Short mmCIF file of C-alpha atoms in Angstrom, two decimals:
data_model
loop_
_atom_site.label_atom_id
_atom_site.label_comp_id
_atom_site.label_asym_id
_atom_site.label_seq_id
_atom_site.Cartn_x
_atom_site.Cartn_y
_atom_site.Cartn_z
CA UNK A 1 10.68 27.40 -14.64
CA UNK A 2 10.05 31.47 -14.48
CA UNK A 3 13.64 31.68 -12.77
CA UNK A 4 14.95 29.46 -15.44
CA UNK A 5 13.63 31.92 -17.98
CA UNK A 6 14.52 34.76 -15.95
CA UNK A 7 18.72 34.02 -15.91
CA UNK A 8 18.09 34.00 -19.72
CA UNK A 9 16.39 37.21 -20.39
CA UNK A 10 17.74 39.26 -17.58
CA UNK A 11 21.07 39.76 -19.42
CA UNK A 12 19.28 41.08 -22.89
CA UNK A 13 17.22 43.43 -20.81
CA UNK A 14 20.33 44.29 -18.68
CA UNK A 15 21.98 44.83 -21.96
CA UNK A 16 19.39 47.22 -24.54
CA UNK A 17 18.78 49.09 -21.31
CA UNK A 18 21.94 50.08 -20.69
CA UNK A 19 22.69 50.79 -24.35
CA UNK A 20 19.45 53.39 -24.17
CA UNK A 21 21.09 54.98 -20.54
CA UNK A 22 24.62 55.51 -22.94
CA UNK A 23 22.79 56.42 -26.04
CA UNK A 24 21.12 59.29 -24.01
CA UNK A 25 24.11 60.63 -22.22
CA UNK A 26 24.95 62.88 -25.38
CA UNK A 27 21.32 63.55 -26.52
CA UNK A 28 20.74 64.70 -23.31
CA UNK A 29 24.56 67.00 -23.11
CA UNK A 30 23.04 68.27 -26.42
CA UNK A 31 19.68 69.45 -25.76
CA UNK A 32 20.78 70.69 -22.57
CA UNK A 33 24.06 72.68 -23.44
CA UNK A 34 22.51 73.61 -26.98
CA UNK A 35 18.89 73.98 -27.04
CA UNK A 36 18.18 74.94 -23.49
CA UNK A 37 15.72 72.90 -20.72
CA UNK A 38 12.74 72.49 -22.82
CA UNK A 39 14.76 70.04 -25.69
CA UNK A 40 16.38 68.50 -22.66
CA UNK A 41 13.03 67.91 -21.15
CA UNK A 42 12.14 66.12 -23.97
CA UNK A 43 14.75 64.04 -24.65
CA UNK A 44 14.32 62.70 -20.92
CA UNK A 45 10.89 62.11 -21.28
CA UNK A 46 11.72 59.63 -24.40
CA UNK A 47 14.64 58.71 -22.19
CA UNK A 48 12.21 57.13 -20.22
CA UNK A 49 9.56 55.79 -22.84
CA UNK A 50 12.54 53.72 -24.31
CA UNK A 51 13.01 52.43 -20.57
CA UNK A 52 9.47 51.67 -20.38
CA UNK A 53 9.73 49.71 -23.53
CA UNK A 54 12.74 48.21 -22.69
CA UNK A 55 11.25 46.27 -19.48
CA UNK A 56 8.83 44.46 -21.89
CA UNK A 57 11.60 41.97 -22.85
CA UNK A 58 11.65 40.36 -19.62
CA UNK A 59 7.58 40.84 -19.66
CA UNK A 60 6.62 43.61 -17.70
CA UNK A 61 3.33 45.62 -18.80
CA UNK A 62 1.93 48.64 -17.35
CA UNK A 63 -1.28 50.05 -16.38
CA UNK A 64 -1.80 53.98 -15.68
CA UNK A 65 -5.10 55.39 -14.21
CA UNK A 66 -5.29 58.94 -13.66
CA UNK A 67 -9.28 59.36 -14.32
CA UNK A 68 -8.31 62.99 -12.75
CA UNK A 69 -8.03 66.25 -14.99
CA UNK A 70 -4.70 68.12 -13.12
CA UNK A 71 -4.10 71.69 -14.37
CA UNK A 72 -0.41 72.55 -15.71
CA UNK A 73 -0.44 75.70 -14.54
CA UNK A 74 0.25 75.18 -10.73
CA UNK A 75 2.94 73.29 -9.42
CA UNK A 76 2.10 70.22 -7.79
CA UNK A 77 3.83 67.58 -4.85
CA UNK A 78 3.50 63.88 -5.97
CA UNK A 79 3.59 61.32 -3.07
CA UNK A 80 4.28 57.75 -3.54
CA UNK A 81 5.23 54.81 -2.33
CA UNK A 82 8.38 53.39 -3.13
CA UNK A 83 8.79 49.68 -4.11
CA UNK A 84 11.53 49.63 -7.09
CA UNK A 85 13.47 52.06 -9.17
CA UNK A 86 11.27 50.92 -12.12
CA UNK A 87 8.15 52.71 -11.05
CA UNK A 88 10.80 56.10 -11.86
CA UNK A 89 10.29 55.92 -15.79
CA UNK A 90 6.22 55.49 -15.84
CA UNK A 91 5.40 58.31 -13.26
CA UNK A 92 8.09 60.55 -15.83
CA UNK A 93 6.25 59.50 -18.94
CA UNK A 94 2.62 59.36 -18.16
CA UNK A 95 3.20 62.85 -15.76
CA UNK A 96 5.85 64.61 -18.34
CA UNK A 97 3.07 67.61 -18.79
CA UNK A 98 3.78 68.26 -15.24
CA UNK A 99 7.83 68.52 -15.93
CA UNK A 100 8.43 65.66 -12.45
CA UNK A 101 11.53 66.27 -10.49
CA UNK A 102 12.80 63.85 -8.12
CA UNK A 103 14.03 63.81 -4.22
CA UNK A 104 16.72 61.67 -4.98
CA UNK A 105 19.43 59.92 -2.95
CA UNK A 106 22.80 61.67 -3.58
CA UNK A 107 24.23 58.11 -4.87
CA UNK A 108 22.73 58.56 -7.75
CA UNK A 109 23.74 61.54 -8.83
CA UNK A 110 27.12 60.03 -10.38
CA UNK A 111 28.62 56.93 -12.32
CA UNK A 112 25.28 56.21 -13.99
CA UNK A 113 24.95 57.13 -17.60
CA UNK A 114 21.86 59.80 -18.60
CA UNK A 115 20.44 59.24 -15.14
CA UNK A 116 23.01 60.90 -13.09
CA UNK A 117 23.26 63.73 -15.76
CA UNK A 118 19.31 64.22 -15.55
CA UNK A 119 19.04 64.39 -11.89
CA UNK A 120 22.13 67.11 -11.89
CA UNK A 121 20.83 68.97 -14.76
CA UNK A 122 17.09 69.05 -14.90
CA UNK A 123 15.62 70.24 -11.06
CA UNK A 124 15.50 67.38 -8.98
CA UNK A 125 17.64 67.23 -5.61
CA UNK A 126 20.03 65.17 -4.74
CA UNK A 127 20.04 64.63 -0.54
CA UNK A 128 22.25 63.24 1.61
CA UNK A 129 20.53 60.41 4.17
CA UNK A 130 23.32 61.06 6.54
CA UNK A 131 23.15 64.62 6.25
CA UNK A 132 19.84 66.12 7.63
CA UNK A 133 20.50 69.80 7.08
CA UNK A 134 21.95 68.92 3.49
CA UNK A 135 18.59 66.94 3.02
CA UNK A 136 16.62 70.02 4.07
CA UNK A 137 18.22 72.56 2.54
CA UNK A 138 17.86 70.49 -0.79
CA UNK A 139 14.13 69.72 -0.75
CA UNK A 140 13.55 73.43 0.51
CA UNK A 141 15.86 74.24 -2.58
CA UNK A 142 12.75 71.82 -4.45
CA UNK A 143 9.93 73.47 -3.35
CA UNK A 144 11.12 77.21 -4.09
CA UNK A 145 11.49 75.97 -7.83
CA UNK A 146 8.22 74.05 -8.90
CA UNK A 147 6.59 76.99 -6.83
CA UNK A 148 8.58 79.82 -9.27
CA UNK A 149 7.86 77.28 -12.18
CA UNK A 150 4.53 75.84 -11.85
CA UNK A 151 6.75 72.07 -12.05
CA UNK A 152 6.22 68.81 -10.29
CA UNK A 153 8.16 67.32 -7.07
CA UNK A 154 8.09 63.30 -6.63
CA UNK A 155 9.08 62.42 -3.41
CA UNK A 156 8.64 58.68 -1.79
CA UNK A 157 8.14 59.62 1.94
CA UNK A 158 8.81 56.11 3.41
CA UNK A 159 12.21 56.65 2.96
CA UNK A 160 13.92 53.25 1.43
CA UNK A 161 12.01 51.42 -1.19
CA UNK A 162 9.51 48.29 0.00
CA UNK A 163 11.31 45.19 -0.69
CA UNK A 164 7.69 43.55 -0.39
CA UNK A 165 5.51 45.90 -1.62
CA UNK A 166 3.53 46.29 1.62
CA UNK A 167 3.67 50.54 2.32
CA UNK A 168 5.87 51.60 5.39
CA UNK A 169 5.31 54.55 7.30
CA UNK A 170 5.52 57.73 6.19
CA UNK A 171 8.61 59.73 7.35
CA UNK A 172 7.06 63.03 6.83
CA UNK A 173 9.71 66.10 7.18
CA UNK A 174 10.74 66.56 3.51
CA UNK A 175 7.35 66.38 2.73
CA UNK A 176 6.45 69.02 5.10
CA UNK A 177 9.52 71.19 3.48
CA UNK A 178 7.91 71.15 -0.25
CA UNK A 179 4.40 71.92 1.27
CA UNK A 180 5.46 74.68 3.06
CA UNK A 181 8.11 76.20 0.20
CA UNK A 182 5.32 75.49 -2.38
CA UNK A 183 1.86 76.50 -1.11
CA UNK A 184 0.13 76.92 -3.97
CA UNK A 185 0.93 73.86 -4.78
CA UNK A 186 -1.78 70.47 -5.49
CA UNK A 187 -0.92 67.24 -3.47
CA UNK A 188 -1.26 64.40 -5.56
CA UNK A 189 -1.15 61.28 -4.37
CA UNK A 190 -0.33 58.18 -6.22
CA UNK A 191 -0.20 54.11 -5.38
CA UNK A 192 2.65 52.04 -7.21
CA UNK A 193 1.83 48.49 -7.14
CA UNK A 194 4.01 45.28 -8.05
CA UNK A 195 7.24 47.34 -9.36
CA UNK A 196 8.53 45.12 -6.76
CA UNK A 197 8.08 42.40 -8.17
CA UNK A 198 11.25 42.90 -10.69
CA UNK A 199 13.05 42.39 -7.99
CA UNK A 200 11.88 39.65 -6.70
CA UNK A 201 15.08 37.49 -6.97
CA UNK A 202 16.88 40.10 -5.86
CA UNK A 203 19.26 42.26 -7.94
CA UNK A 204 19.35 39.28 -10.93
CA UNK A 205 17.90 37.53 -12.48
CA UNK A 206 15.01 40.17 -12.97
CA UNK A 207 11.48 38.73 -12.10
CA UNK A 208 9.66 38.03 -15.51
CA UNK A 209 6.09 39.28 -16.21
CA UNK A 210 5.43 41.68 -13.65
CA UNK A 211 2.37 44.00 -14.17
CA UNK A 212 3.50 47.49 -12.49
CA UNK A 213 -0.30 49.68 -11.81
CA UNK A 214 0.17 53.42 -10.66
CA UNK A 215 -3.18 54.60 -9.48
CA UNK A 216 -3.46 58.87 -9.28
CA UNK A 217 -6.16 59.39 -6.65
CA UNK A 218 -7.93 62.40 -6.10
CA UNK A 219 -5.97 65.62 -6.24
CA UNK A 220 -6.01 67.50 -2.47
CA UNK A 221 -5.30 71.47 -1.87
CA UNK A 222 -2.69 72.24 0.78
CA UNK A 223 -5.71 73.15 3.30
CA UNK A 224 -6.17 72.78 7.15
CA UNK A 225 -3.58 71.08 9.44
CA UNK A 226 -0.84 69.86 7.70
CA UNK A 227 -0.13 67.17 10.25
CA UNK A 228 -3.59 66.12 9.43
CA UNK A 229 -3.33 66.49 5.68
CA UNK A 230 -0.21 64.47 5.54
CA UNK A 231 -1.97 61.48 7.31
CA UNK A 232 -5.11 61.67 4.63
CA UNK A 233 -2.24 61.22 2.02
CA UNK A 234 -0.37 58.42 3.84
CA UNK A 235 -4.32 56.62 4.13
CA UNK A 236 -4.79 57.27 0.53
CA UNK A 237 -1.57 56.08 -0.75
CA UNK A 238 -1.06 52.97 1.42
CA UNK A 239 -4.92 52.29 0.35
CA UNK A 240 -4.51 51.83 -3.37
CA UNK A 241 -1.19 49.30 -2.06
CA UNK A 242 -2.52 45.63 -2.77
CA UNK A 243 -0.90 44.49 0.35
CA UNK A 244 -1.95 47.03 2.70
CA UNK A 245 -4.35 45.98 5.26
CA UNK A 246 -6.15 48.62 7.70
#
């Protein structure tokens, strides 16, 4: 009966949110080419509340902890896991004070409405899979900005997205790049659970009713071994994953 439901709902959802990705395209050109990054900034961050709000037709609620007070005045390196593109728009919105920009496949980066335009325009990287020194060069490119601008990286070290939601391993180089091109920089580590379940049935219909938690765990200083710092992150993340077992 939820699949029934779900081939009737999907195409509303499929059809306000692509109406908000094509209503944003010129707010963002706007605030970008007019008023400079901070308007832009803001018009992605309401980019992405309207995204949020749009996944609530086909059910999906959300649930944020972050019980953790993170200054703005240091740049920090966010490290999740990866199970959907719908966990993109929550960690945006509920970590906008920290200005988030994405390690991003270079797919994306053209042929999709506001998205593509954001990812080009407003600091994130967009890496080649195929291309390790492209990759490199890229994230390096990363870390040298949120380090000059006290901003936020996201990257999602496992790679390719958990079709499951159980966490996969952690494929640590780019994060190494961003530590060591950002050293004053706070790890923050953060679990994304049941994103994947939107996905469920595959790219349509969309699954209905999914409840998407993003857990921000305790904030760690770039300190020690790195090899050894990395694998306290990979614990903590995979940790806070409902499906992970030790």
């Amino acid at each position: 009966m939820g699949k029934f439901f779900a081939y009737i709902l999907t195409p509303i959802f499929a059809f306000f949110f692509m109406l908000i990705l094509l209503v944003f395209q010129p707010i963002q050109w706007i605030c970008f080419n007019v008023f400079g990054y901070k308007a832009h900034s803001i018009s992605v961050n309401y980019f992405n509340l309207c995204l949020i709000r749009c996944t609530h037709i086909i059910g999906t609620t959300y649930k944020f902890n972050n019980p953790h007070n993170i200054p703005t005045n240091r740049p920090l390196i966010i490290v999740s896991n990866h199970q959907s593109m719908y966990e993109i728009s929550p960690i945006s919105w509920w970590m906008r004070k920290h200005h988030p920009k994405f390690v991003s496949k270079k797919e994306l980066g053209k042929g999709i409405p506001s998205v593509s335009y954001n990812l080009k325009h407003g600091g994130s990287v967009l890496i080649d899979r195929n291309d390790g020194k492209q990759a490199i060069k890229e994230i390096a490119k990363l870390g040298s900005y949120i380090e000059e601008h006290n901003r936020s990286a996201v990257i999602f070290p496992e790679g390719t997205r958990s079709r499951t939601g159980h966490p996969k391993k952690f494929q640590t180089m780019g994060l190494k790049i961003l530590i060591k091109k950002a050293p004053s920089a706070l790890i923050v580590p953060i679990s994304v659970n049941d994103s994947w379940k939107m996905l469920r049935y595959g790219k349509f219909p969309n699954g209905l009713g999914s409840h998407i938690t993003i857990d921000v765990h305790k904030p760690l200083e770039i300190e020690g071994n790195i090899d050894d710092l990395i694998a306290t992150i990979e614990k903590t993340v995979a940790q806070g994953v409902h499906s992970f077992k030790a």
